[in-house]
Amino acid sequence: MRTESHKAMTDMAASRRPLVAVCVALRSSECTSVFLQNRFFSTTTGFHSPLGDEQPGKFTPPTKPVIVDKTQAEVTQRKFLSPEFIPPRQRTVAVKFSIERKDMIQRRKMLNIPEFYPGCILAVTTSDPNANGKLNRFVGICIERSGKGLGATFTLRNVIEGQGVEICFELYNPRLQRIEVLKLEKRLDDNLTYLRDALPEYSTFDVNMKAVPSPATGEVPVNLLKVIMKPKPWSKRWERPKFKIQGIRFDLCLTEEQKQEAMKWDQSWQEFDLMKEYDTSKIEEEIWQEVKQEMGK
Amino acid sequence: MIGIFLVSERVFDPTLLSRICRDLPIPSKSNFKKSVLKRRRRHFRVCNGGSSTAVTSGAVALQVDSIGACVCMKMLVKASGLLLTQPFTNIVKHSFRISAACTAIQKLTRVRVVDNSALGSTPYHRPPKCIHVYTKNGVGKVGDKILLAIKGQKKKALIVGQKMPGHTMTPRFDSNNVVLIEDNGNPTGTRIKTPIPSNLRRLEGEYSKVLAIAQTFI
């Protein structure tokens, strides 16, 4: 206790407070209590409140510094309706889709599912049912989004320790704890499954990469990357027109003969098939209004 | 002049060889057995000019003279054609394609050993292949035990990754991964660098030592 007070007194001496002389003059045994009282007194007189109308003796805490977390993506202000909300053209009752939409919105209120497209780099944290309390984090590029309603899925791909891994996550699975978009961008195609047959460098992403902040307004940037493939055979014949792939460097892996051979499977008349037309613009508008209203509540 | 050449077993059959010599159409696989059973009793003579020799499964040694030479050359060309899988116009083709069964790991699947055991790491001229799957059906998924043929020896292994997609939320790997195991379930290697699916944690009781040497769980 004595050494403490002595040390405090020397500190006070170093700071050259006006009451130092008073403290030093007093004897050490009386010093502690008087010192403490004086110290309390000194703090009130030492600091001047900015407004100047505080009562003397009242402690005003300093204003907390406001921390702006620029890594957190701002809530998107783009008009984006997640593709799983748009119902497929089926012979079912419309009630099925509206009930499903209610459950989807309820889940979205619990877990923030951000706006993302195939080509974005995501980090997904899931809880492990086999290991209680443990969370698994997987970082990867979204290669496809499929499914409608509550069964909607997205597949992430990454190459870890030289081994290519793909995980198909369900968007509305209760095991999902957090979905972060590390990089928001689109690619030339909607389905990047051809990355399995591309060189592994195009599927490798750092597991500890930091989020790249993206603007909340404006168009989503499109990455015009064209990927170099491994030598044939591929898992699917990506050169064929049915896949409509723009993101592969075909000039490096196919000869003119092979390209013409692939065009034999061109079914260009299907684009004009009236029975295959499905105009979703009106349905999308209605569902967008409904979802916006429900999420705002 | 003796021409010795290695031929596949199908060409090897005496009826086929005789048909090649006589420029007759070669039957398709479906009625091959019928034609074989019908004609197997016939005594085989290789060349018209030369002496007949016994046909072994390994190679054919033919004694050739001037008349037989052209026949044997034709045989060589046709046999090499069969070896190089050039289509003959006379072969009967199916009008539909039959694909392989879509299963994860079954007999004769080539697998990739991912632990650091000596048996899995040393190169050999043949890849490790599955020869038996210890399940009720012959299909092995992640977590099943299989029997491998590695470096001329039999070894048990545990499947830790498959190329075929499984349940959602479970990882799908780009190769069929396997960890070598002893009969009691202990791993042969000491470390597994490749990521392992975390749903293998349900095998805590039986293969806990394998999970202990794994480094990353996906």
Short mmCIF file of C-alpha atoms in Angstrom, two decimals:
data_model
loop_
_atom_site.label_atom_id
_atom_site.label_comp_id
_atom_site.label_asym_id
_atom_site.label_seq_id
_atom_site.Cartn_x
_atom_site.Cartn_y
_atom_site.Cartn_z
CA MET A 1 0.00 0.00 0.00
CA ARG A 2 2.83 2.37 0.93
CA THR A 3 4.83 1.68 -2.23
CA GLU A 4 1.70 2.14 -4.28
CA SER A 5 0.95 5.54 -2.88
CA HIS A 6 4.59 6.55 -3.12
CA LYS A 7 4.71 5.53 -6.75
CA ALA A 8 1.51 7.43 -7.42
CA MET A 9 2.91 10.46 -5.72
CA THR A 10 6.05 10.36 -7.86
CA ASP A 11 3.87 10.01 -10.95
CA MET A 12 1.89 12.99 -9.84
CA ALA A 13 5.12 14.86 -9.34
CA ALA A 14 6.18 13.98 -12.87
CA SER A 15 2.91 15.27 -14.33
CA ARG A 16 3.26 18.51 -12.38
CA ARG A 17 -0.27 18.80 -11.11
CA PRO A 18 -1.00 21.86 -8.96
CA LEU A 19 -1.90 19.70 -5.94
CA VAL A 20 1.43 17.84 -5.88
CA ALA A 21 2.89 20.20 -3.29
CA VAL A 22 -0.08 19.46 -1.03
CA CYS A 23 0.43 15.70 -1.32
CA VAL A 24 4.15 15.79 -0.69
CA ALA A 25 3.73 17.97 2.39
CA LEU A 26 1.43 15.45 4.06
CA ARG A 27 2.72 12.43 5.96
CA SER A 28 2.64 9.01 4.27
CA SER A 29 0.15 7.42 6.72
CA GLU A 30 -2.41 10.07 6.14
CA CYS A 31 -1.43 10.34 2.53
CA THR A 32 -3.47 7.50 1.08
CA SER A 33 -6.90 8.65 2.16
CA VAL A 34 -6.20 12.30 1.56
CA PHE A 35 -4.43 11.48 -1.69
CA LEU A 36 -7.39 9.55 -2.92
CA GLN A 37 -9.74 12.32 -2.04
CA ASN A 38 -7.41 14.81 -3.67
CA ARG A 39 -7.04 12.61 -6.70
CA PHE A 40 -10.77 12.44 -7.07
CA PHE A 41 -10.91 16.15 -6.63
CA SER A 42 -8.10 16.67 -9.09
CA THR A 43 -9.77 14.72 -11.85
CA THR A 44 -12.86 16.86 -11.71
CA THR A 45 -10.91 20.06 -11.78
CA GLY A 46 -8.33 18.76 -14.27
CA PHE A 47 -10.82 17.99 -17.08
CA HIS A 48 -13.09 20.61 -18.48
CA SER A 49 -16.34 19.39 -19.97
CA PRO A 50 -16.84 20.65 -23.53
CA LEU A 51 -20.25 22.13 -22.86
CA GLY A 52 -19.10 23.83 -19.70
CA ASP A 53 -22.49 23.61 -17.98
CA GLU A 54 -21.86 20.29 -16.12
CA GLN A 55 -22.02 20.48 -12.36
CA PRO A 56 -18.60 20.21 -10.70
CA GLY A 57 -18.23 16.71 -9.23
CA LYS A 58 -20.20 14.91 -11.97
CA PHE A 59 -18.21 12.49 -14.07
CA THR A 60 -18.74 12.78 -17.81
CA PRO A 61 -17.33 9.87 -19.75
CA PRO A 62 -15.49 10.68 -23.02
CA THR A 63 -17.41 10.13 -26.26
CA LYS A 64 -16.98 6.63 -27.69
CA PRO A 65 -15.05 6.48 -30.99
CA VAL A 66 -17.33 5.45 -33.86
CA ILE A 67 -15.78 2.46 -35.71
CA VAL A 68 -16.84 2.21 -39.35
CA ASP A 69 -16.35 -1.41 -40.46
CA LYS A 70 -15.59 -1.05 -44.15
CA THR A 71 -15.09 -4.81 -44.63
CA GLN A 72 -18.77 -5.44 -43.92
CA ALA A 73 -20.71 -5.19 -47.13
CA GLU A 74 -23.46 -2.64 -47.06
CA VAL A 75 -26.98 -3.88 -47.61
CA THR A 76 -27.46 -3.99 -51.35
CA GLN A 77 -29.55 -1.26 -52.86
CA ARG A 78 -29.80 -3.03 -56.18
CA LYS A 79 -33.13 -4.55 -57.07
CA PHE A 80 -32.23 -8.22 -56.72
CA LEU A 81 -34.70 -11.06 -56.37
CA SER A 82 -33.02 -14.37 -55.54
CA PRO A 83 -33.69 -16.83 -58.39
CA GLU A 84 -35.22 -19.50 -56.13
CA PHE A 85 -38.24 -17.28 -55.49
CA ILE A 86 -39.32 -17.45 -59.11
CA PRO A 87 -41.62 -20.50 -59.35
CA PRO A 88 -41.05 -22.98 -62.17
CA ARG A 89 -43.72 -23.68 -64.76
CA GLN A 90 -45.42 -26.68 -63.21
CA ARG A 91 -48.80 -28.30 -62.85
CA THR A 92 -49.16 -27.49 -59.15
CA VAL A 93 -51.42 -25.28 -57.08
CA ALA A 94 -50.15 -21.71 -56.62
CA VAL A 95 -50.67 -22.09 -52.84
CA LYS A 96 -47.63 -24.38 -52.68
CA PHE A 97 -45.34 -21.58 -53.88
CA SER A 98 -46.86 -18.94 -51.60
CA ILE A 99 -46.52 -21.15 -48.50
CA GLU A 100 -42.94 -21.94 -49.44
CA ARG A 101 -42.22 -18.25 -49.92
CA LYS A 102 -43.51 -17.54 -46.40
CA ASP A 103 -41.11 -20.12 -44.94
CA MET A 104 -38.24 -18.78 -47.05
CA ILE A 105 -38.83 -15.21 -45.84
CA GLN A 106 -39.03 -16.43 -42.24
CA ARG A 107 -35.67 -18.14 -42.60
CA ARG A 108 -34.16 -15.07 -44.28
CA LYS A 109 -35.13 -12.98 -41.27
CA MET A 110 -33.06 -15.29 -39.10
CA LEU A 111 -30.07 -15.63 -41.44
CA ASN A 112 -28.89 -12.92 -43.78
CA ILE A 113 -28.58 -14.46 -47.26
CA PRO A 114 -26.74 -11.87 -49.32
CA GLU A 115 -27.00 -11.18 -53.02
CA PHE A 116 -24.63 -13.42 -54.99
CA TYR A 117 -24.26 -14.89 -58.47
CA PRO A 118 -22.33 -17.82 -60.00
CA GLY A 119 -18.78 -16.53 -60.13
CA CYS A 120 -18.78 -14.90 -56.68
CA ILE A 121 -16.39 -16.05 -53.99
CA LEU A 122 -18.27 -16.99 -50.82
CA ALA A 123 -17.35 -18.14 -47.32
CA VAL A 124 -19.95 -20.37 -45.68
CA THR A 125 -19.91 -21.37 -41.99
CA THR A 126 -21.92 -24.47 -41.09
CA SER A 127 -22.41 -26.32 -37.84
CA ASP A 128 -21.14 -29.88 -37.76
CA PRO A 129 -23.75 -32.45 -36.64
CA ASN A 130 -21.04 -35.01 -35.84
CA ALA A 131 -18.91 -32.68 -33.72
CA ASN A 132 -21.04 -30.73 -31.25
CA GLY A 133 -20.45 -27.02 -31.14
CA LYS A 134 -17.82 -27.02 -33.92
CA LEU A 135 -18.23 -24.81 -36.95
CA ASN A 136 -16.77 -25.55 -40.38
CA ARG A 137 -15.86 -22.70 -42.71
CA PHE A 138 -15.59 -23.32 -46.44
CA VAL A 139 -14.41 -20.74 -48.95
CA GLY A 140 -14.97 -21.24 -52.65
CA ILE A 141 -16.27 -19.91 -55.95
CA CYS A 142 -19.96 -20.40 -56.62
CA ILE A 143 -20.14 -22.56 -59.75
CA GLU A 144 -23.91 -22.96 -59.95
CA ARG A 145 -27.21 -22.07 -58.31
CA SER A 146 -30.00 -24.52 -58.82
CA GLY A 147 -33.30 -25.59 -57.32
CA LYS A 148 -36.42 -23.58 -56.54
CA GLY A 149 -38.11 -22.83 -53.26
CA LEU A 150 -36.78 -24.22 -49.98
CA GLY A 151 -34.62 -26.80 -51.74
CA ALA A 152 -32.51 -24.17 -53.49
CA THR A 153 -28.80 -25.00 -53.54
CA PHE A 154 -25.52 -23.42 -54.53
CA THR A 155 -22.25 -25.24 -55.14
CA LEU A 156 -18.90 -23.89 -54.02
CA ARG A 157 -15.63 -25.11 -55.48
CA ASN A 158 -12.06 -24.74 -54.23
CA VAL A 159 -8.75 -26.55 -54.52
CA ILE A 160 -7.29 -27.37 -51.09
CA GLU A 161 -3.86 -29.00 -50.74
CA GLY A 162 -3.98 -29.87 -54.42
CA GLN A 163 -7.32 -31.65 -54.07
CA GLY A 164 -10.36 -30.17 -55.82
CA VAL A 165 -13.38 -30.08 -53.49
CA GLU A 166 -16.96 -29.10 -54.28
CA ILE A 167 -19.73 -28.75 -51.71
CA CYS A 168 -23.38 -28.32 -52.63
CA PHE A 169 -24.98 -26.22 -49.87
CA GLU A 170 -28.70 -25.85 -49.32
CA LEU A 171 -29.60 -22.16 -48.89
CA TYR A 172 -32.36 -22.83 -46.35
CA ASN A 173 -30.67 -25.60 -44.38
CA PRO A 174 -30.74 -24.76 -40.64
CA ARG A 175 -27.12 -25.90 -40.32
CA LEU A 176 -25.92 -22.82 -42.20
CA GLN A 177 -24.74 -20.22 -39.70
CA ARG A 178 -23.26 -17.51 -41.91
CA ILE A 179 -22.87 -16.70 -45.59
CA GLU A 180 -20.37 -13.98 -46.52
CA VAL A 181 -19.65 -12.71 -49.97
CA LEU A 182 -15.89 -12.17 -50.17
CA LYS A 183 -15.93 -10.98 -53.77
CA LEU A 184 -19.05 -10.00 -55.67
CA GLU A 185 -18.70 -10.41 -59.40
CA LYS A 186 -20.33 -12.17 -62.32
CA ARG A 187 -18.70 -14.29 -64.99
CA LEU A 188 -19.45 -14.79 -68.67
CA ASP A 189 -21.60 -17.87 -67.89
CA ASP A 190 -24.25 -18.83 -65.37
CA ASN A 191 -22.89 -22.33 -64.90
CA LEU A 192 -19.18 -22.69 -64.19
CA THR A 193 -19.15 -26.50 -63.92
CA TYR A 194 -16.46 -26.54 -66.63
CA LEU A 195 -13.96 -25.38 -64.01
CA ARG A 196 -13.56 -29.09 -63.14
CA ASP A 197 -11.82 -29.56 -66.48
CA ALA A 198 -9.95 -26.27 -66.40
CA LEU A 199 -6.45 -25.82 -64.99
CA PRO A 200 -6.55 -25.98 -61.17
CA GLU A 201 -5.26 -22.41 -60.81
CA TYR A 202 -8.69 -21.12 -61.91
CA SER A 203 -10.41 -22.89 -58.98
CA THR A 204 -7.83 -22.09 -56.26
CA PHE A 205 -8.82 -19.41 -53.78
CA ASP A 206 -7.11 -18.48 -50.54
CA VAL A 207 -9.06 -19.78 -47.54
CA ASN A 208 -8.05 -16.72 -45.48
CA MET A 209 -8.74 -14.11 -48.12
CA LYS A 210 -10.20 -10.81 -46.97
CA ALA A 211 -13.52 -9.54 -48.22
CA VAL A 212 -13.28 -7.15 -51.14
CA PRO A 213 -15.73 -4.29 -50.52
CA SER A 214 -18.09 -3.72 -53.40
CA PRO A 215 -20.43 -0.79 -54.04
CA ALA A 216 -24.04 -1.26 -53.00
CA THR A 217 -25.42 0.50 -56.08
CA GLY A 218 -24.76 0.15 -59.77
CA GLU A 219 -24.12 -2.85 -62.02
CA VAL A 220 -22.40 -5.95 -60.68
CA PRO A 221 -18.90 -6.11 -62.27
CA VAL A 222 -18.46 -8.85 -64.88
CA ASN A 223 -15.15 -10.73 -64.94
CA LEU A 224 -14.35 -11.39 -68.61
CA LEU A 225 -11.90 -14.14 -67.75
CA LYS A 226 -11.61 -16.94 -70.31
CA VAL A 227 -10.31 -20.13 -68.81
CA ILE A 228 -7.60 -22.44 -70.22
CA MET A 229 -8.61 -26.09 -70.14
CA LYS A 230 -6.76 -29.29 -69.37
CA PRO A 231 -6.27 -31.58 -72.37
CA LYS A 232 -9.31 -33.55 -73.52
CA PRO A 233 -11.17 -35.80 -72.54
CA TRP A 234 -13.36 -33.55 -70.40
CA SER A 235 -16.21 -34.62 -68.14
CA LYS A 236 -18.68 -33.11 -70.60
CA ARG A 237 -18.30 -31.98 -74.18
CA TRP A 238 -18.18 -28.28 -73.35
CA GLU A 239 -17.56 -27.23 -76.95
CA ARG A 240 -21.09 -28.27 -77.94
CA PRO A 241 -23.60 -25.42 -78.46
CA LYS A 242 -26.15 -26.78 -75.95
CA PHE A 243 -23.95 -25.59 -73.06
CA LYS A 244 -23.56 -22.06 -74.53
CA ILE A 245 -20.23 -21.45 -72.82
CA GLN A 246 -18.48 -18.13 -73.40
CA GLY A 247 -15.82 -18.43 -70.72
CA ILE A 248 -13.44 -21.03 -72.24
CA ARG A 249 -10.43 -20.35 -74.50
CA PHE A 250 -11.56 -22.72 -77.25
CA ASP A 251 -8.97 -21.32 -79.63
CA LEU A 252 -6.21 -22.95 -77.54
CA CYS A 253 -7.75 -26.39 -77.16
CA LEU A 254 -9.85 -27.03 -80.28
CA THR A 255 -8.99 -27.17 -83.96
CA GLU A 256 -11.28 -25.67 -86.59
CA GLU A 257 -12.30 -29.19 -87.54
CA GLN A 258 -13.36 -29.99 -83.97
CA LYS A 259 -15.31 -26.72 -83.74
CA GLN A 260 -17.21 -27.54 -86.91
CA GLU A 261 -17.83 -31.08 -85.65
CA ALA A 262 -19.32 -29.57 -82.46
CA MET A 263 -21.64 -27.27 -84.48
CA LYS A 264 -23.35 -30.40 -85.85
CA TRP A 265 -25.26 -30.55 -82.54
CA ASP A 266 -26.49 -26.99 -82.87
CA GLN A 267 -30.25 -26.88 -82.28
CA SER A 268 -30.72 -23.23 -83.16
CA TRP A 269 -34.48 -23.66 -83.83
CA GLN A 270 -35.18 -24.12 -80.09
CA GLU A 271 -34.65 -20.41 -79.52
CA PHE A 272 -37.78 -19.77 -81.60
CA ASP A 273 -39.90 -22.50 -80.00
CA LEU A 274 -43.03 -20.79 -78.64
CA MET A 275 -43.95 -23.67 -76.32
CA LYS A 276 -40.63 -23.27 -74.50
CA GLU A 277 -41.17 -19.57 -73.78
CA TYR A 278 -41.69 -18.69 -70.10
CA ASP A 279 -42.04 -14.99 -69.44
CA THR A 280 -41.39 -14.33 -65.76
CA SER A 281 -41.38 -10.51 -65.73
CA LYS A 282 -44.88 -10.04 -64.24
CA ILE A 283 -44.50 -12.86 -61.71
CA GLU A 284 -41.10 -11.46 -60.72
CA GLU A 285 -42.56 -7.99 -60.09
CA GLU A 286 -45.33 -9.34 -57.86
CA ILE A 287 -43.01 -11.59 -55.89
CA TRP A 288 -40.44 -8.80 -55.54
CA GLN A 289 -43.07 -6.47 -54.03
CA GLU A 290 -44.28 -9.22 -51.69
CA VAL A 291 -40.79 -10.15 -50.53
CA LYS A 292 -39.75 -6.50 -50.01
CA GLN A 293 -42.86 -5.89 -47.93
CA GLU A 294 -42.42 -9.00 -45.78
CA MET A 295 -38.70 -8.41 -45.20
CA GLY A 296 -39.36 -4.82 -44.21
CA LYS A 297 -41.70 -5.90 -41.37
CA MET B 1 10.66 -66.93 -91.61
CA ILE B 2 8.68 -67.17 -88.44
CA GLY B 3 6.32 -64.41 -87.48
CA ILE B 4 5.64 -64.19 -83.80
CA PHE B 5 3.14 -61.69 -82.56
CA LEU B 6 1.13 -61.14 -79.38
CA VAL B 7 -2.55 -61.05 -80.02
CA SER B 8 -5.52 -60.44 -77.73
CA GLU B 9 -7.49 -63.44 -76.61
CA ARG B 10 -10.44 -62.74 -78.83
CA VAL B 11 -8.37 -62.78 -81.99
CA PHE B 12 -6.70 -65.79 -80.62
CA ASP B 13 -9.69 -67.99 -80.90
CA PRO B 14 -9.12 -70.49 -83.70
CA THR B 15 -12.50 -69.87 -85.32
CA LEU B 16 -11.81 -66.14 -85.60
CA LEU B 17 -8.35 -66.68 -86.98
CA SER B 18 -9.71 -69.07 -89.54
CA ARG B 19 -12.36 -66.55 -90.53
CA ILE B 20 -9.68 -63.86 -90.93
CA CYS B 21 -7.68 -66.18 -93.16
CA ARG B 22 -10.65 -66.94 -95.33
CA ASP B 23 -11.83 -63.28 -95.46
CA LEU B 24 -15.15 -64.16 -93.86
CA PRO B 25 -17.19 -61.66 -91.72
CA ILE B 26 -16.31 -61.72 -88.02
CA PRO B 27 -19.40 -62.34 -85.84
CA SER B 28 -20.44 -59.77 -83.20
CA LYS B 29 -19.96 -60.49 -79.50
CA SER B 30 -23.59 -61.56 -78.96
CA ASN B 31 -23.53 -64.50 -81.34
CA PHE B 32 -19.84 -65.09 -80.88
CA LYS B 33 -20.37 -67.73 -78.21
CA LYS B 34 -22.84 -69.65 -80.40
CA SER B 35 -20.47 -69.69 -83.34
CA VAL B 36 -17.56 -70.66 -81.10
CA LEU B 37 -19.40 -73.57 -79.51
CA LYS B 38 -20.55 -74.75 -82.91
CA ARG B 39 -17.12 -74.78 -84.48
CA ARG B 40 -14.83 -75.58 -81.56
CA ARG B 41 -14.77 -79.25 -82.47
CA ARG B 42 -13.15 -78.48 -85.85
CA HIS B 43 -9.45 -79.12 -85.96
CA PHE B 44 -7.56 -75.90 -86.48
CA ARG B 45 -5.06 -75.47 -89.28
CA VAL B 46 -3.32 -72.11 -89.45
CA CYS B 47 -1.92 -71.84 -92.96
CA ASN B 48 -2.84 -73.67 -96.09
CA GLY B 49 0.77 -74.10 -97.12
CA GLY B 50 2.55 -74.39 -93.82
CA SER B 51 2.28 -76.98 -91.07
CA SER B 52 -0.31 -76.53 -88.36
CA THR B 53 0.96 -75.54 -84.94
CA ALA B 54 -0.58 -75.59 -81.48
CA VAL B 55 -2.24 -72.36 -80.50
CA THR B 56 -1.20 -71.04 -77.07
CA SER B 57 -2.68 -68.16 -75.14
CA GLY B 58 0.50 -66.11 -75.28
CA ALA B 59 1.79 -65.93 -78.82
CA VAL B 60 1.50 -67.55 -82.20
CA ALA B 61 4.54 -68.94 -83.92
CA LEU B 62 3.81 -69.54 -87.54
CA GLN B 63 5.90 -71.37 -90.01
CA VAL B 64 5.50 -69.64 -93.27
CA ASP B 65 6.34 -70.51 -96.80
CA SER B 66 5.70 -68.60 -99.99
CA ILE B 67 1.99 -69.48 -100.22
CA GLY B 68 1.25 -68.94 -96.55
CA ALA B 69 3.18 -65.65 -96.41
CA CYS B 70 0.48 -63.49 -97.96
CA VAL B 71 -2.18 -65.13 -95.75
CA CYS B 72 -0.15 -64.43 -92.64
CA MET B 73 0.50 -60.84 -93.71
CA LYS B 74 -3.23 -60.38 -94.16
CA MET B 75 -3.71 -61.90 -90.71
CA LEU B 76 -1.14 -59.52 -89.28
CA VAL B 77 -2.86 -56.53 -90.84
CA LYS B 78 -6.30 -57.66 -89.72
CA ALA B 79 -5.10 -58.62 -86.26
CA SER B 80 -3.32 -55.31 -85.85
CA GLY B 81 -6.51 -53.68 -87.06
CA LEU B 82 -8.46 -55.40 -84.32
CA LEU B 83 -5.81 -54.44 -81.79
CA LEU B 84 -6.04 -50.81 -82.91
CA THR B 85 -9.86 -51.12 -82.66
CA GLN B 86 -10.47 -50.10 -86.25
CA PRO B 87 -14.10 -50.80 -87.03
CA PHE B 88 -14.80 -53.57 -89.51
CA THR B 89 -17.80 -52.88 -91.69
CA ASN B 90 -19.20 -56.35 -91.07
CA ILE B 91 -19.45 -56.10 -87.29
CA VAL B 92 -23.00 -55.89 -85.95
CA LYS B 93 -23.46 -52.69 -83.85
CA HIS B 94 -26.01 -51.96 -81.15
CA SER B 95 -28.37 -49.08 -81.88
CA PHE B 96 -28.10 -47.80 -78.28
CA ARG B 97 -25.12 -47.05 -76.00
CA ILE B 98 -24.61 -48.80 -72.70
CA SER B 99 -22.87 -46.69 -70.07
CA ALA B 100 -21.08 -48.02 -67.00
CA ALA B 101 -23.08 -48.28 -63.78
CA CYS B 102 -23.05 -44.95 -61.96
CA THR B 103 -21.60 -46.06 -58.65
CA ALA B 104 -18.92 -44.57 -56.42
CA ILE B 105 -16.26 -47.26 -55.88
CA GLN B 106 -16.65 -50.83 -57.03
CA LYS B 107 -14.40 -53.66 -58.18
CA LEU B 108 -11.60 -52.60 -60.53
CA THR B 109 -11.93 -48.90 -59.67
CA ARG B 110 -8.55 -47.18 -59.69
CA VAL B 111 -8.15 -45.21 -56.46
CA ARG B 112 -5.74 -42.66 -55.09
CA VAL B 113 -3.97 -43.39 -51.81
CA VAL B 114 -3.73 -40.16 -49.79
CA ASP B 115 -1.75 -41.10 -46.69
CA ASN B 116 2.04 -41.04 -46.34
CA SER B 117 2.51 -44.82 -46.08
CA ALA B 118 5.38 -46.40 -48.01
CA LEU B 119 3.03 -48.68 -49.90
CA GLY B 120 0.90 -45.79 -51.13
CA SER B 121 3.74 -43.42 -51.99
CA THR B 122 6.19 -45.59 -53.92
CA PRO B 123 5.56 -45.66 -57.68
CA TYR B 124 4.54 -48.87 -59.41
CA HIS B 125 3.72 -49.57 -63.03
CA ARG B 126 0.08 -50.35 -62.14
CA PRO B 127 -2.29 -48.04 -60.25
CA PRO B 128 -3.88 -49.32 -57.02
CA LYS B 129 -7.22 -50.97 -57.85
CA CYS B 130 -10.18 -52.05 -55.75
CA ILE B 131 -10.74 -55.80 -55.86
CA HIS B 132 -13.49 -56.17 -53.24
CA VAL B 133 -15.94 -53.92 -51.41
CA TYR B 134 -17.02 -54.91 -47.89
CA THR B 135 -20.70 -53.93 -48.19
CA LYS B 136 -23.90 -55.82 -48.91
CA ASN B 137 -24.01 -54.46 -52.45
CA GLY B 138 -20.71 -54.13 -54.22
CA VAL B 139 -20.76 -50.33 -54.01
CA GLY B 140 -18.39 -48.41 -51.78
CA LYS B 141 -19.15 -44.89 -50.59
CA VAL B 142 -17.27 -42.63 -48.15
CA GLY B 143 -16.63 -44.53 -44.92
CA ASP B 144 -16.73 -48.03 -46.42
CA LYS B 145 -13.89 -50.57 -46.24
CA ILE B 146 -12.48 -52.01 -49.46
CA LEU B 147 -9.73 -54.42 -50.47
CA LEU B 148 -7.02 -52.99 -52.72
CA ALA B 149 -4.44 -54.58 -54.96
CA ILE B 150 -1.30 -52.46 -54.48
CA LYS B 151 2.17 -53.35 -55.70
CA GLY B 152 1.18 -56.96 -56.15
CA GLN B 153 -0.18 -57.30 -52.61
CA LYS B 154 -3.63 -57.18 -51.06
CA LYS B 155 -4.34 -54.39 -48.57
CA LYS B 156 -7.49 -53.13 -46.88
CA ALA B 157 -8.40 -49.47 -47.19
CA LEU B 158 -10.99 -46.94 -46.05
CA ILE B 159 -12.70 -44.67 -48.58
CA VAL B 160 -12.28 -41.02 -47.57
CA GLY B 161 -13.44 -39.24 -50.69
CA GLN B 162 -15.45 -40.04 -53.80
CA LYS B 163 -15.90 -38.44 -57.18
CA MET B 164 -19.59 -39.27 -57.32
CA PRO B 165 -21.83 -36.63 -55.68
CA GLY B 166 -23.36 -37.74 -52.38
CA HIS B 167 -25.76 -35.92 -50.06
CA THR B 168 -26.01 -32.15 -50.17
CA MET B 169 -23.75 -30.45 -47.59
CA THR B 170 -21.17 -33.27 -48.04
CA PRO B 171 -18.03 -32.58 -50.08
CA ARG B 172 -17.41 -34.10 -53.50
CA PHE B 173 -13.78 -34.62 -54.38
CA ASP B 174 -12.14 -34.60 -57.80
CA SER B 175 -10.60 -38.04 -57.19
CA ASN B 176 -11.53 -41.23 -55.34
CA ASN B 177 -9.39 -41.03 -52.20
CA VAL B 178 -8.49 -43.92 -49.97
CA VAL B 179 -6.46 -44.47 -46.75
CA LEU B 180 -4.58 -47.76 -46.23
CA ILE B 181 -5.66 -49.70 -43.18
CA GLU B 182 -4.66 -52.82 -41.23
CA ASP B 183 -7.11 -55.61 -40.39
CA ASN B 184 -7.82 -54.13 -36.96
CA GLY B 185 -8.66 -50.68 -38.41
CA ASN B 186 -5.36 -48.97 -37.61
CA PRO B 187 -3.98 -46.77 -40.38
CA THR B 188 -0.75 -47.78 -42.10
CA GLY B 189 0.50 -44.23 -42.62
CA THR B 190 1.10 -41.50 -40.06
CA ARG B 191 -0.40 -38.43 -41.69
CA ILE B 192 -3.20 -37.50 -44.11
CA LYS B 193 -2.58 -34.17 -45.82
CA THR B 194 -5.63 -34.24 -48.12
CA PRO B 195 -8.87 -32.84 -46.66
CA ILE B 196 -11.27 -35.42 -45.20
CA PRO B 197 -15.07 -35.02 -45.10
CA SER B 198 -16.25 -34.20 -41.60
CA ASN B 199 -19.15 -36.66 -41.80
CA LEU B 200 -16.51 -39.36 -41.24
CA ARG B 201 -16.54 -38.29 -37.60
CA ARG B 202 -19.46 -40.69 -37.12
CA LEU B 203 -16.85 -43.47 -37.38
CA GLU B 204 -15.39 -42.28 -34.08
CA GLY B 205 -15.47 -45.74 -32.52
CA GLU B 206 -14.08 -47.90 -35.27
CA TYR B 207 -11.68 -45.63 -37.18
CA SER B 208 -10.81 -43.08 -34.51
CA LYS B 209 -7.08 -43.52 -35.22
CA VAL B 210 -7.60 -42.66 -38.89
CA LEU B 211 -9.44 -39.47 -37.89
CA ALA B 212 -6.65 -38.69 -35.45
CA ILE B 213 -3.99 -38.61 -38.19
CA ALA B 214 -6.13 -36.44 -40.50
CA GLN B 215 -5.05 -32.81 -40.65
CA THR B 216 -7.89 -30.92 -42.35
CA PHE B 217 -11.61 -31.63 -42.11
CA ILE B 218 -13.90 -30.16 -44.74
#
